[in-house]
Each structure stands twice: as C-alpha cells, then as structure tokens.
Amino acid sequence: MYFYIPTKIYQEEGCVRAHGQELAALGSRALIVTGKHSSRKNGSLQDAVSVLKERNIPYLIFDDIEENPSVETVEKAKEAGLSFGADFLIGIGGGSPMDASKAIALWMKHPDQPAGFLYTKGDTDSLPVAAIPTTCGTGSEATPWAILTRHALKIKQGIARPVFPVLALCDPGYLAFAPHSVLVSTAIDAFAHCVESYLNTGATPYSRMLCLQGLRLWGKAKGVLSGERAPSPQDLSCLMCASTMAGMAISHTSTSLPHGLSYYLTYDGSVPHGLAVGVFQVPYMAAAGAEKIAPLLDAAGFAGLDALSSFLTPLTKQEIPAATRQRAIQGMMGNESKLKNCPYPVSEKVLEGFF
Ligand code: NAP
Ligand code: FE
C-alpha cells in the first residue's frame, strides 16, 4: 500500500491571485492552455493573466482546446509552446484543457518524438504544469491521467505516461458561471470516480477514505443537481472538493467498466463525459452486490440503489445506438487495464446487462 500525490493543492475562493507567487515561480515563460470561451467568462483566465502580468512573466494563450481534446490539437499546442519558448504550462478549464496541458507538457520535453510516444510507456519527464479547474468532475488537477481523442482509432484513451500537475488552484467561485448542465454532468463524473475507485481491486484504506469523504460532500450538494435548489457558495465548495478528492482516489486506482464503456458513447454520439459514465453506475454497482455498495450509498445519502437510480436516470438517460453498444462491449472485453480493476468477473453477457 502506498499513497503519493505530489500536487500542492489550494482550494478557496480567490486562490489563483492569493497564491500567484507560487504560480509565477514555476518558470519564466508560460503557455496557458484553455478552452474556447468559458475561462474568459468565469474570470479564471483573467486571474491567471493578472498574476503573470504583475510579475512580468511573458505568456502565450492557446485557447483552442475542444471538449475531449484530440492528439492533433495537443500537437498544435505543443508546436505553439515550443515556438514561444514556454518553460511551464497553466491548464485552465474542465478536464479537457487540464488533460491537454499534461500531454503538451510531456511532449514539449520530448519535442522530436512522434505522436505515438504518448501511448507507449517510458520517460515521464515533462515541463511543470499548474492546473486551474473550472468544472467539478474530472479531478484532473490531482491526477496524473490525460485522456485524449485518437481519431485514427475512433476512440478516447488515456496516455501511457503519467504527469501530475505540480500545483492545483481550485477556486469554487468559477463554478458559479457553469450552466446547470455542466454542473450536473461533471458532478456525476466525480460521483463515478468515487464509486469506481472504491469498488476497485486496487483500492486501499487511503483511497477509500477519499472516496467516502468525497461522496459525503457530494451528497450535501446533490439537491443542486436534481434542480431542487440553486447552488450556494457552500454547495459549489462541496462539489469542487469532492471532485478533487475523487481525483486523488483515482490517481491510485484508476477507473473501471463505466469509464471504459463511456468512451464509445462520447466518441460516437458526443455524449458529455459525466453523463456517459453516469449511464452505467447503477448496473455497475448492482453487480458488485449490496454489501459492497452499502457504504457508498450511505455516504452519498441514498436510501438504496433504487433511490440512486431514481436520482441518476432522469439526468443521464441516453439512446445508445446498437452499433455503439456493440463497439463498446467489444472494446471493453479487450481493455485489460479496466477489466482488472473490476471486483467481479466480466463477460459479454454481464456488459450487455449494463445497457
Ligand atoms: P470539459 O470538456 O473540459 O468542458 C465541458 C464544457 O464546459 C466546455 O464547453 C467548457 O467550455 C465548459 N466549461 C468549463 N468550465 C466552465 C465554467 N466554469 N462555466 C461555464 N462553462 C464551463 O468538461 P469536463 O467534464 O471537465 O472534462 C471532460 C474531459 O476530461 C474528458 O475528455 C474526459 O475524458 C476527461 N477526464 C479526465 C480525467 C483525468 O483523470 N484526467 C478523469 C475523468 C475525465 P470551454 O470549452 O469554452 O472551456
Ligand atoms: Fe471521468
């Protein structure tokens, strides 16, 4: 058993400016990696830029990261970062820009390698990355994982070389700008990380502690997701903290069947990541057995699996085309790393029951 999170994490309103000195100390020229719109609207980009300007650190903004970022986009950003001479990166946004920034930081350190090197095991040296999350789902600010879209293979896949951010600045205030649909989808991803990590064959008392505490915080805010109430600052703080804790947990265990299956729904049908993993939570838990899942339901405040199903199903319901379902089942049966994390034997029949 071991526990290792080399990321320094701050969570509080205003933390980007408050800890600007530590952000700026990561290097002398910054590549800011972000999405097309949201970081301009929620103030996160402005906060990071102010910190750099105040300290005369030159920066380049690469704001072309799409949802489920592709290897091709990461390559463009790498070229931009190299031309600019960046020596550290700041990923701002949801999981998409944060994941992209890790892959770019790795590739900038190995500039002559072809794209395929991201998907082979080996040297994990990268430029330093700071992560500023603006969604409450992936926990990417506290994981070494980066999931990219590989159009050549028509699939999303985690890169093979882990890169932890060195600094995570988590300001729940940015969530106040997120539409309800983004809060719902990303919070369901955090829930899924807690569940898939807790039930994981690689779980330890340390990782389980994070899952249970993450679910308790998540459970306090779940009325926001069902639309019972508008989010309070306290709710947003709970959701952000739950997401980061869940990220710390999956850093140690990774995820399992729901995540492996979800990538096909997202690739084929553009289903947002959190909704795609949410579809499979109830059957995944049901197959684990009542005893194993009782602490999870209890921590999140559900009276039983039926109560969880009544909560999740209206939020995640999807029409899944037969071709996607077939591809997902076939792909999952060949996905050894996700299969080995599942606490029960998996067959095609088991997976068919998930749809
Ligand atoms: P995302 O793809 O990063 O962003 C989704 C949408 O939300 C985008 O349109 C984005 O706009 C918008 N947005 C982000 N923050 C916002 C805010 N505060 N207010 C308003 N809109 C906001 O979504 P995500 O669910 O966070 O990340 C999903 C990606 O992370 C997937 O590729 C998934 O596979 C990956 N993932 C990674 C890990 C890991 O451990 N690294 C774990 C789970 C999932 P802009 O495009 O304009 O920014
Ligand atoms: Fe996820």
mmCIF file of N, CA, C and O in Angstrom, residues 160-234:
data_model
loop_
_atom_site.group_PDB
_atom_site.id
_atom_site.type_symbol
_atom_site.label_atom_id
_atom_site.label_comp_id
_atom_site.label_asym_id
_atom_site.label_seq_id
_atom_site.Cartn_x
_atom_site.Cartn_y
_atom_site.Cartn_z
ATOM 1 N N ALA A 160 -0.139 7.011 -21.938
ATOM 2 C CA ALA A 160 0.522 5.954 -21.150
ATOM 3 C C ALA A 160 1.536 6.504 -20.144
ATOM 4 O O ALA A 160 2.086 5.743 -19.353
ATOM 5 N N ARG A 161 1.807 7.815 -20.214
ATOM 6 C CA ARG A 161 2.852 8.373 -19.337
ATOM 7 C C ARG A 161 2.214 9.352 -18.351
ATOM 8 O O ARG A 161 1.692 10.393 -18.747
ATOM 9 N N PRO A 162 2.260 9.021 -17.066
ATOM 10 C CA PRO A 162 1.579 9.855 -16.066
ATOM 11 C C PRO A 162 2.275 11.203 -15.835
ATOM 12 O O PRO A 162 3.505 11.268 -15.762
ATOM 13 N N VAL A 163 1.474 12.260 -15.728
ATOM 14 C CA VAL A 163 2.001 13.606 -15.440
ATOM 15 C C VAL A 163 1.106 14.251 -14.383
ATOM 16 O O VAL A 163 -0.040 14.606 -14.660
ATOM 17 N N PHE A 164 1.594 14.381 -13.176
ATOM 18 C CA PHE A 164 0.844 15.099 -12.135
ATOM 19 C C PHE A 164 1.071 16.605 -12.286
ATOM 20 O O PHE A 164 2.226 17.024 -12.467
ATOM 21 N N PRO A 165 0.033 17.421 -12.149
ATOM 22 C CA PRO A 165 0.298 18.860 -12.008
ATOM 23 C C PRO A 165 1.139 19.080 -10.746
ATOM 24 O O PRO A 165 0.996 18.326 -9.770
ATOM 25 N N VAL A 166 2.000 20.100 -10.761
ATOM 26 C CA VAL A 166 2.760 20.384 -9.540
ATOM 27 C C VAL A 166 1.954 21.277 -8.604
ATOM 28 O O VAL A 166 2.172 21.278 -7.398
ATOM 29 N N LEU A 167 1.012 22.024 -9.182
ATOM 30 C CA LEU A 167 0.219 22.966 -8.386
ATOM 31 C C LEU A 167 -1.224 22.937 -8.895
ATOM 32 O O LEU A 167 -1.448 22.928 -10.112
ATOM 33 N N ALA A 168 -2.186 22.876 -7.972
ATOM 34 C CA ALA A 168 -3.604 22.947 -8.343
ATOM 35 C C ALA A 168 -4.239 24.088 -7.569
ATOM 36 O O ALA A 168 -4.129 24.139 -6.339
ATOM 37 N N LEU A 169 -4.850 25.002 -8.283
ATOM 38 C CA LEU A 169 -5.504 26.148 -7.650
ATOM 39 C C LEU A 169 -6.998 26.021 -7.925
ATOM 40 O O LEU A 169 -7.447 26.248 -9.059
ATOM 41 N N CYS A 170 -7.744 25.602 -6.911
ATOM 42 C CA CYS A 170 -9.146 25.225 -7.097
ATOM 43 C C CYS A 170 -10.050 26.281 -6.470
ATOM 44 O O CYS A 170 -10.223 26.294 -5.245
ATOM 45 N N ASP A 171 -10.597 27.136 -7.297
ATOM 46 C CA ASP A 171 -11.479 28.200 -6.816
ATOM 47 C C ASP A 171 -12.913 27.831 -7.157
ATOM 48 O O ASP A 171 -13.314 27.898 -8.324
ATOM 49 N N PRO A 172 -13.718 27.448 -6.135
ATOM 50 C CA PRO A 172 -15.092 27.019 -6.434
ATOM 51 C C PRO A 172 -15.944 28.151 -7.002
ATOM 52 O O PRO A 172 -17.000 27.898 -7.590
ATOM 53 N N GLY A 173 -15.488 29.386 -6.858
ATOM 54 C CA GLY A 173 -16.241 30.534 -7.394
ATOM 55 C C GLY A 173 -16.427 30.444 -8.903
ATOM 56 O O GLY A 173 -17.426 30.932 -9.447
ATOM 57 N N TYR A 174 -15.491 29.804 -9.605
ATOM 58 C CA TYR A 174 -15.628 29.699 -11.077
ATOM 59 C C TYR A 174 -16.843 28.854 -11.464
ATOM 60 O O TYR A 174 -17.394 28.990 -12.541
ATOM 61 N N LEU A 175 -17.238 27.963 -10.542
ATOM 62 C CA LEU A 175 -18.382 27.087 -10.839
ATOM 63 C C LEU A 175 -19.692 27.861 -10.905
ATOM 64 O O LEU A 175 -20.669 27.386 -11.470
ATOM 65 N N ALA A 176 -19.702 29.044 -10.295
ATOM 66 C CA ALA A 176 -20.932 29.841 -10.287
ATOM 67 C C ALA A 176 -21.334 30.238 -11.707
ATOM 68 O O ALA A 176 -22.480 30.602 -11.958
ATOM 69 N N PHE A 177 -20.390 30.178 -12.629
ATOM 70 C CA PHE A 177 -20.670 30.572 -14.011
ATOM 71 C C PHE A 177 -21.060 29.377 -14.881
ATOM 72 O O PHE A 177 -21.365 29.530 -16.053
ATOM 73 N N ALA A 178 -20.990 28.193 -14.313
ATOM 74 C CA ALA A 178 -21.258 26.995 -15.117
ATOM 75 C C ALA A 178 -22.763 26.784 -15.259
ATOM 76 O O ALA A 178 -23.497 26.885 -14.279
ATOM 77 N N PRO A 179 -23.234 26.507 -16.485
ATOM 78 C CA PRO A 179 -24.655 26.182 -16.623
ATOM 79 C C PRO A 179 -24.989 24.905 -15.854
ATOM 80 O O PRO A 179 -24.099 24.090 -15.589
ATOM 81 N N HIS A 180 -26.270 24.766 -15.523
ATOM 82 C CA HIS A 180 -26.701 23.597 -14.745
ATOM 83 C C HIS A 180 -26.238 22.307 -15.418
ATOM 84 O O HIS A 180 -25.776 21.371 -14.756
ATOM 85 N N SER A 181 -26.313 22.263 -16.751
ATOM 86 C CA SER A 181 -25.951 21.016 -17.471
ATOM 87 C C SER A 181 -24.486 20.648 -17.237
ATOM 88 O O SER A 181 -24.147 19.473 -17.102
ATOM 89 N N VAL A 182 -23.601 21.644 -17.156
ATOM 90 C CA VAL A 182 -22.168 21.353 -16.926
ATOM 91 C C VAL A 182 -21.956 20.900 -15.481
ATOM 92 O O VAL A 182 -21.212 19.952 -15.219
ATOM 93 N N LEU A 183 -22.662 21.557 -14.533
ATOM 94 C CA LEU A 183 -22.543 21.122 -13.127
ATOM 95 C C LEU A 183 -23.010 19.678 -12.976
ATOM 96 O O LEU A 183 -22.346 18.856 -12.340
ATOM 97 N N VAL A 184 -24.153 19.364 -13.608
ATOM 98 C CA VAL A 184 -24.712 18.009 -13.486
ATOM 99 C C VAL A 184 -23.750 16.990 -14.082
ATOM 100 O O VAL A 184 -23.368 16.012 -13.431
ATOM 101 N N SER A 185 -23.360 17.229 -15.310
ATOM 102 C CA SER A 185 -22.528 16.232 -15.986
ATOM 103 C C SER A 185 -21.210 16.023 -15.245
ATOM 104 O O SER A 185 -20.785 14.886 -15.006
ATOM 105 N N THR A 186 -20.575 17.119 -14.844
ATOM 106 C CA THR A 186 -19.248 16.950 -14.243
ATOM 107 C C THR A 186 -19.367 16.383 -12.823
ATOM 108 O O THR A 186 -18.552 15.551 -12.417
ATOM 109 N N ALA A 187 -20.405 16.777 -12.090
ATOM 110 C CA ALA A 187 -20.553 16.223 -10.732
ATOM 111 C C ALA A 187 -20.832 14.719 -10.789
ATOM 112 O O ALA A 187 -20.401 13.969 -9.902
ATOM 113 N N ILE A 188 -21.537 14.273 -11.811
ATOM 114 C CA ILE A 188 -21.774 12.827 -11.938
ATOM 115 C C ILE A 188 -20.443 12.108 -12.234
ATOM 116 O O ILE A 188 -20.210 10.991 -11.763
ATOM 117 N N ASP A 189 -19.562 12.762 -12.944
ATOM 118 C CA ASP A 189 -18.226 12.167 -13.174
ATOM 119 C C ASP A 189 -17.493 11.977 -11.843
ATOM 120 O O ASP A 189 -16.900 10.925 -11.589
ATOM 121 N N ALA A 190 -17.570 12.994 -10.984
ATOM 122 C CA ALA A 190 -16.906 12.881 -9.669
ATOM 123 C C ALA A 190 -17.511 11.738 -8.857
ATOM 124 O O ALA A 190 -16.793 10.966 -8.206
ATOM 125 N N PHE A 191 -18.843 11.625 -8.899
ATOM 126 C CA PHE A 191 -19.513 10.509 -8.218
ATOM 127 C C PHE A 191 -18.976 9.178 -8.758
ATOM 128 O O PHE A 191 -18.633 8.264 -7.996
ATOM 129 N N ALA A 192 -18.873 9.090 -10.078
ATOM 130 C CA ALA A 192 -18.404 7.852 -10.723
ATOM 131 C C ALA A 192 -16.976 7.526 -10.301
ATOM 132 O O ALA A 192 -16.634 6.363 -10.069
ATOM 133 N N HIS A 193 -16.137 8.564 -10.187
ATOM 134 C CA HIS A 193 -14.749 8.308 -9.757
ATOM 135 C C HIS A 193 -14.737 7.705 -8.350
ATOM 136 O O HIS A 193 -13.977 6.777 -8.070
ATOM 137 N N CYS A 194 -15.579 8.252 -7.462
ATOM 138 C CA CYS A 194 -15.630 7.718 -6.090
ATOM 139 C C CYS A 194 -16.067 6.259 -6.109
ATOM 140 O O CYS A 194 -15.483 5.412 -5.420
ATOM 141 N N VAL A 195 -17.113 5.962 -6.894
ATOM 142 C CA VAL A 195 -17.650 4.598 -6.935
ATOM 143 C C VAL A 195 -16.645 3.634 -7.568
ATOM 144 O O VAL A 195 -16.341 2.568 -7.019
ATOM 145 N N GLU A 196 -16.119 4.006 -8.731
ATOM 146 C CA GLU A 196 -15.228 3.085 -9.450
ATOM 147 C C GLU A 196 -13.894 2.912 -8.721
ATOM 148 O O GLU A 196 -13.244 1.873 -8.844
ATOM 149 N N SER A 197 -13.505 3.914 -7.968
ATOM 150 C CA SER A 197 -12.269 3.790 -7.202
ATOM 151 C C SER A 197 -12.507 2.951 -5.945
ATOM 152 O O SER A 197 -11.692 2.102 -5.589
ATOM 153 N N TYR A 198 -13.641 3.197 -5.277
ATOM 154 C CA TYR A 198 -13.919 2.466 -4.021
ATOM 155 C C TYR A 198 -14.047 0.965 -4.263
ATOM 156 O O TYR A 198 -13.526 0.144 -3.502
ATOM 157 N N LEU A 199 -14.762 0.594 -5.338
ATOM 158 C CA LEU A 199 -15.003 -0.836 -5.614
ATOM 159 C C LEU A 199 -13.810 -1.501 -6.307
ATOM 160 O O LEU A 199 -13.819 -2.699 -6.557
ATOM 161 N N ASN A 200 -12.800 -0.711 -6.621
ATOM 162 C CA ASN A 200 -11.652 -1.166 -7.410
ATOM 163 C C ASN A 200 -10.832 -2.255 -6.722
ATOM 164 O O ASN A 200 -10.641 -2.214 -5.502
ATOM 165 N N THR A 201 -10.318 -3.168 -7.512
ATOM 166 C CA THR A 201 -9.458 -4.211 -6.935
ATOM 167 C C THR A 201 -8.176 -3.603 -6.349
ATOM 168 O O THR A 201 -7.522 -4.220 -5.508
ATOM 169 N N GLY A 202 -7.808 -2.415 -6.814
ATOM 170 C CA GLY A 202 -6.589 -1.783 -6.308
ATOM 171 C C GLY A 202 -6.839 -0.807 -5.167
ATOM 172 O O GLY A 202 -5.918 -0.092 -4.747
ATOM 173 N N ALA A 203 -8.072 -0.756 -4.645
ATOM 174 C CA ALA A 203 -8.388 0.225 -3.593
ATOM 175 C C ALA A 203 -7.635 -0.102 -2.303
ATOM 176 O O ALA A 203 -7.348 -1.265 -2.011
ATOM 177 N N THR A 204 -7.306 0.937 -1.554
ATOM 178 C CA THR A 204 -6.636 0.783 -0.261
ATOM 179 C C THR A 204 -7.426 1.599 0.773
ATOM 180 O O THR A 204 -8.281 2.407 0.405
ATOM 181 N N PRO A 205 -7.127 1.435 2.052
ATOM 182 C CA PRO A 205 -7.807 2.275 3.048
ATOM 183 C C PRO A 205 -7.622 3.776 2.768
ATOM 184 O O PRO A 205 -8.519 4.572 3.032
ATOM 185 N N TYR A 206 -6.473 4.158 2.224
ATOM 186 C CA TYR A 206 -6.261 5.584 1.911
ATOM 187 C C TYR A 206 -7.192 6.039 0.784
ATOM 188 O O TYR A 206 -7.857 7.066 0.871
ATOM 189 N N SER A 207 -7.208 5.266 -0.297
ATOM 190 C CA SER A 207 -8.023 5.703 -1.439
ATOM 191 C C SER A 207 -9.513 5.639 -1.079
ATOM 192 O O SER A 207 -10.290 6.517 -1.471
ATOM 193 N N ARG A 208 -9.908 4.631 -0.318
ATOM 194 C CA ARG A 208 -11.334 4.517 0.075
ATOM 195 C C ARG A 208 -11.772 5.680 0.972
ATOM 196 O O ARG A 208 -12.900 6.150 0.896
ATOM 197 N N MET A 209 -10.865 6.118 1.818
ATOM 198 C CA MET A 209 -11.188 7.261 2.687
ATOM 199 C C MET A 209 -11.558 8.483 1.825
ATOM 200 O O MET A 209 -12.520 9.196 2.109
ATOM 201 N N LEU A 210 -10.800 8.694 0.750
ATOM 202 C CA LEU A 210 -11.070 9.830 -0.133
ATOM 203 C C LEU A 210 -12.412 9.656 -0.843
ATOM 204 O O LEU A 210 -13.172 10.611 -0.994
ATOM 205 N N CYS A 211 -12.706 8.428 -1.263
ATOM 206 C CA CYS A 211 -13.983 8.173 -1.956
ATOM 207 C C CYS A 211 -15.160 8.473 -1.027
ATOM 208 O O CYS A 211 -16.131 9.119 -1.426
ATOM 209 N N LEU A 212 -15.081 7.985 0.194
ATOM 210 C CA LEU A 212 -16.217 8.154 1.110
ATOM 211 C C LEU A 212 -16.399 9.613 1.508
ATOM 212 O O LEU A 212 -17.520 10.125 1.535
ATOM 213 N N GLN A 213 -15.306 10.292 1.784
ATOM 214 C CA GLN A 213 -15.434 11.708 2.147
ATOM 215 C C GLN A 213 -15.894 12.521 0.936
ATOM 216 O O GLN A 213 -16.695 13.442 1.062
ATOM 217 N N GLY A 214 -15.397 12.159 -0.249
ATOM 218 C CA GLY A 214 -15.860 12.823 -1.478
ATOM 219 C C GLY A 214 -17.363 12.652 -1.637
ATOM 220 O O GLY A 214 -18.079 13.613 -1.933
ATOM 221 N N LEU A 215 -17.859 11.448 -1.402
ATOM 222 C CA LEU A 215 -19.309 11.201 -1.555
ATOM 223 C C LEU A 215 -20.118 11.945 -0.503
ATOM 224 O O LEU A 215 -21.229 12.405 -0.767
ATOM 225 N N ARG A 216 -19.580 12.070 0.705
ATOM 226 C CA ARG A 216 -20.319 12.820 1.743
ATOM 227 C C ARG A 216 -20.499 14.279 1.313
ATOM 228 O O ARG A 216 -21.579 14.849 1.438
ATOM 229 N N LEU A 217 -19.415 14.874 0.811
ATOM 230 C CA LEU A 217 -19.512 16.274 0.369
ATOM 231 C C LEU A 217 -20.441 16.388 -0.834
ATOM 232 O O LEU A 217 -21.266 17.292 -0.933
ATOM 233 N N TRP A 218 -20.285 15.453 -1.759
ATOM 234 C CA TRP A 218 -21.134 15.411 -2.962
ATOM 235 C C TRP A 218 -22.597 15.304 -2.548
ATOM 236 O O TRP A 218 -23.466 16.000 -3.072
ATOM 237 N N GLY A 219 -22.858 14.418 -1.574
ATOM 238 C CA GLY A 219 -24.234 14.181 -1.124
ATOM 239 C C GLY A 219 -24.879 15.446 -0.553
ATOM 240 O O GLY A 219 -26.065 15.683 -0.736
ATOM 241 N N LYS A 220 -24.061 16.278 0.099
ATOM 242 C CA LYS A 220 -24.612 17.522 0.669
ATOM 243 C C LYS A 220 -25.128 18.452 -0.423
ATOM 244 O O LYS A 220 -26.010 19.265 -0.185
ATOM 245 N N ALA A 221 -24.520 18.372 -1.608
ATOM 246 C CA ALA A 221 -24.862 19.317 -2.687
ATOM 247 C C ALA A 221 -25.760 18.690 -3.745
ATOM 248 O O ALA A 221 -26.091 19.343 -4.731
ATOM 249 N N LYS A 222 -26.185 17.442 -3.549
ATOM 250 C CA LYS A 222 -26.846 16.772 -4.664
ATOM 251 C C LYS A 222 -28.213 17.370 -5.016
ATOM 252 O O LYS A 222 -28.673 17.208 -6.141
ATOM 253 N N GLY A 223 -28.820 18.113 -4.063
ATOM 254 C CA GLY A 223 -30.082 18.787 -4.361
ATOM 255 C C GLY A 223 -29.939 19.809 -5.493
ATOM 256 O O GLY A 223 -30.901 20.111 -6.207
ATOM 257 N N VAL A 224 -28.734 20.320 -5.669
ATOM 258 C CA VAL A 224 -28.476 21.272 -6.762
ATOM 259 C C VAL A 224 -28.594 20.553 -8.104
ATOM 260 O O VAL A 224 -29.116 21.089 -9.084
ATOM 261 N N LEU A 225 -28.127 19.300 -8.129
ATOM 262 C CA LEU A 225 -28.093 18.559 -9.395
ATOM 263 C C LEU A 225 -29.501 18.169 -9.833
ATOM 264 O O LEU A 225 -29.828 18.218 -11.013
ATOM 265 N N SER A 226 -30.332 17.810 -8.856
ATOM 266 C CA SER A 226 -31.700 17.409 -9.207
ATOM 267 C C SER A 226 -32.576 18.628 -9.476
ATOM 268 O O SER A 226 -33.740 18.470 -9.852
ATOM 269 N N GLY A 227 -32.042 19.824 -9.280
ATOM 270 C CA GLY A 227 -32.802 21.028 -9.577
ATOM 271 C C GLY A 227 -33.668 21.483 -8.412
ATOM 272 O O GLY A 227 -34.484 22.390 -8.547
ATOM 273 N N GLU A 228 -33.499 20.855 -7.228
ATOM 274 C CA GLU A 228 -34.277 21.255 -6.055
ATOM 275 C C GLU A 228 -33.979 22.678 -5.625
ATOM 276 O O GLU A 228 -34.827 23.375 -5.099
ATOM 277 N N ARG A 229 -32.725 23.090 -5.785
ATOM 278 C CA ARG A 229 -32.350 24.438 -5.349
ATOM 279 C C ARG A 229 -31.193 24.955 -6.187
ATOM 280 O O ARG A 229 -30.477 24.179 -6.832
ATOM 281 N N ALA A 230 -31.040 26.280 -6.169
ATOM 282 C CA ALA A 230 -29.892 26.899 -6.860
ATOM 283 C C ALA A 230 -28.650 26.674 -5.999
ATOM 284 O O ALA A 230 -28.764 26.557 -4.775
ATOM 285 N N PRO A 231 -27.474 26.598 -6.612
ATOM 286 C CA PRO A 231 -26.274 26.326 -5.809
ATOM 287 C C PRO A 231 -25.875 27.500 -4.923
ATOM 288 O O PRO A 231 -25.862 28.643 -5.373
ATOM 289 N N SER A 232 -25.559 27.205 -3.669
ATOM 290 C CA SER A 232 -24.993 28.215 -2.769
ATOM 291 C C SER A 232 -23.472 28.121 -2.886
ATOM 292 O O SER A 232 -22.951 27.103 -3.377
ATOM 293 N N PRO A 233 -22.737 29.126 -2.409
ATOM 294 C CA PRO A 233 -21.266 29.010 -2.410
ATOM 295 C C PRO A 233 -20.809 27.751 -1.673
ATOM 296 O O PRO A 233 -19.836 27.107 -2.071
ATOM 297 N N GLN A 234 -21.538 27.384 -0.616
ATOM 298 C CA GLN A 234 -21.196 26.175 0.139
ATOM 299 C C GLN A 234 -21.334 24.921 -0.724
ATOM 300 O O GLN A 234 -20.480 24.026 -0.710
#
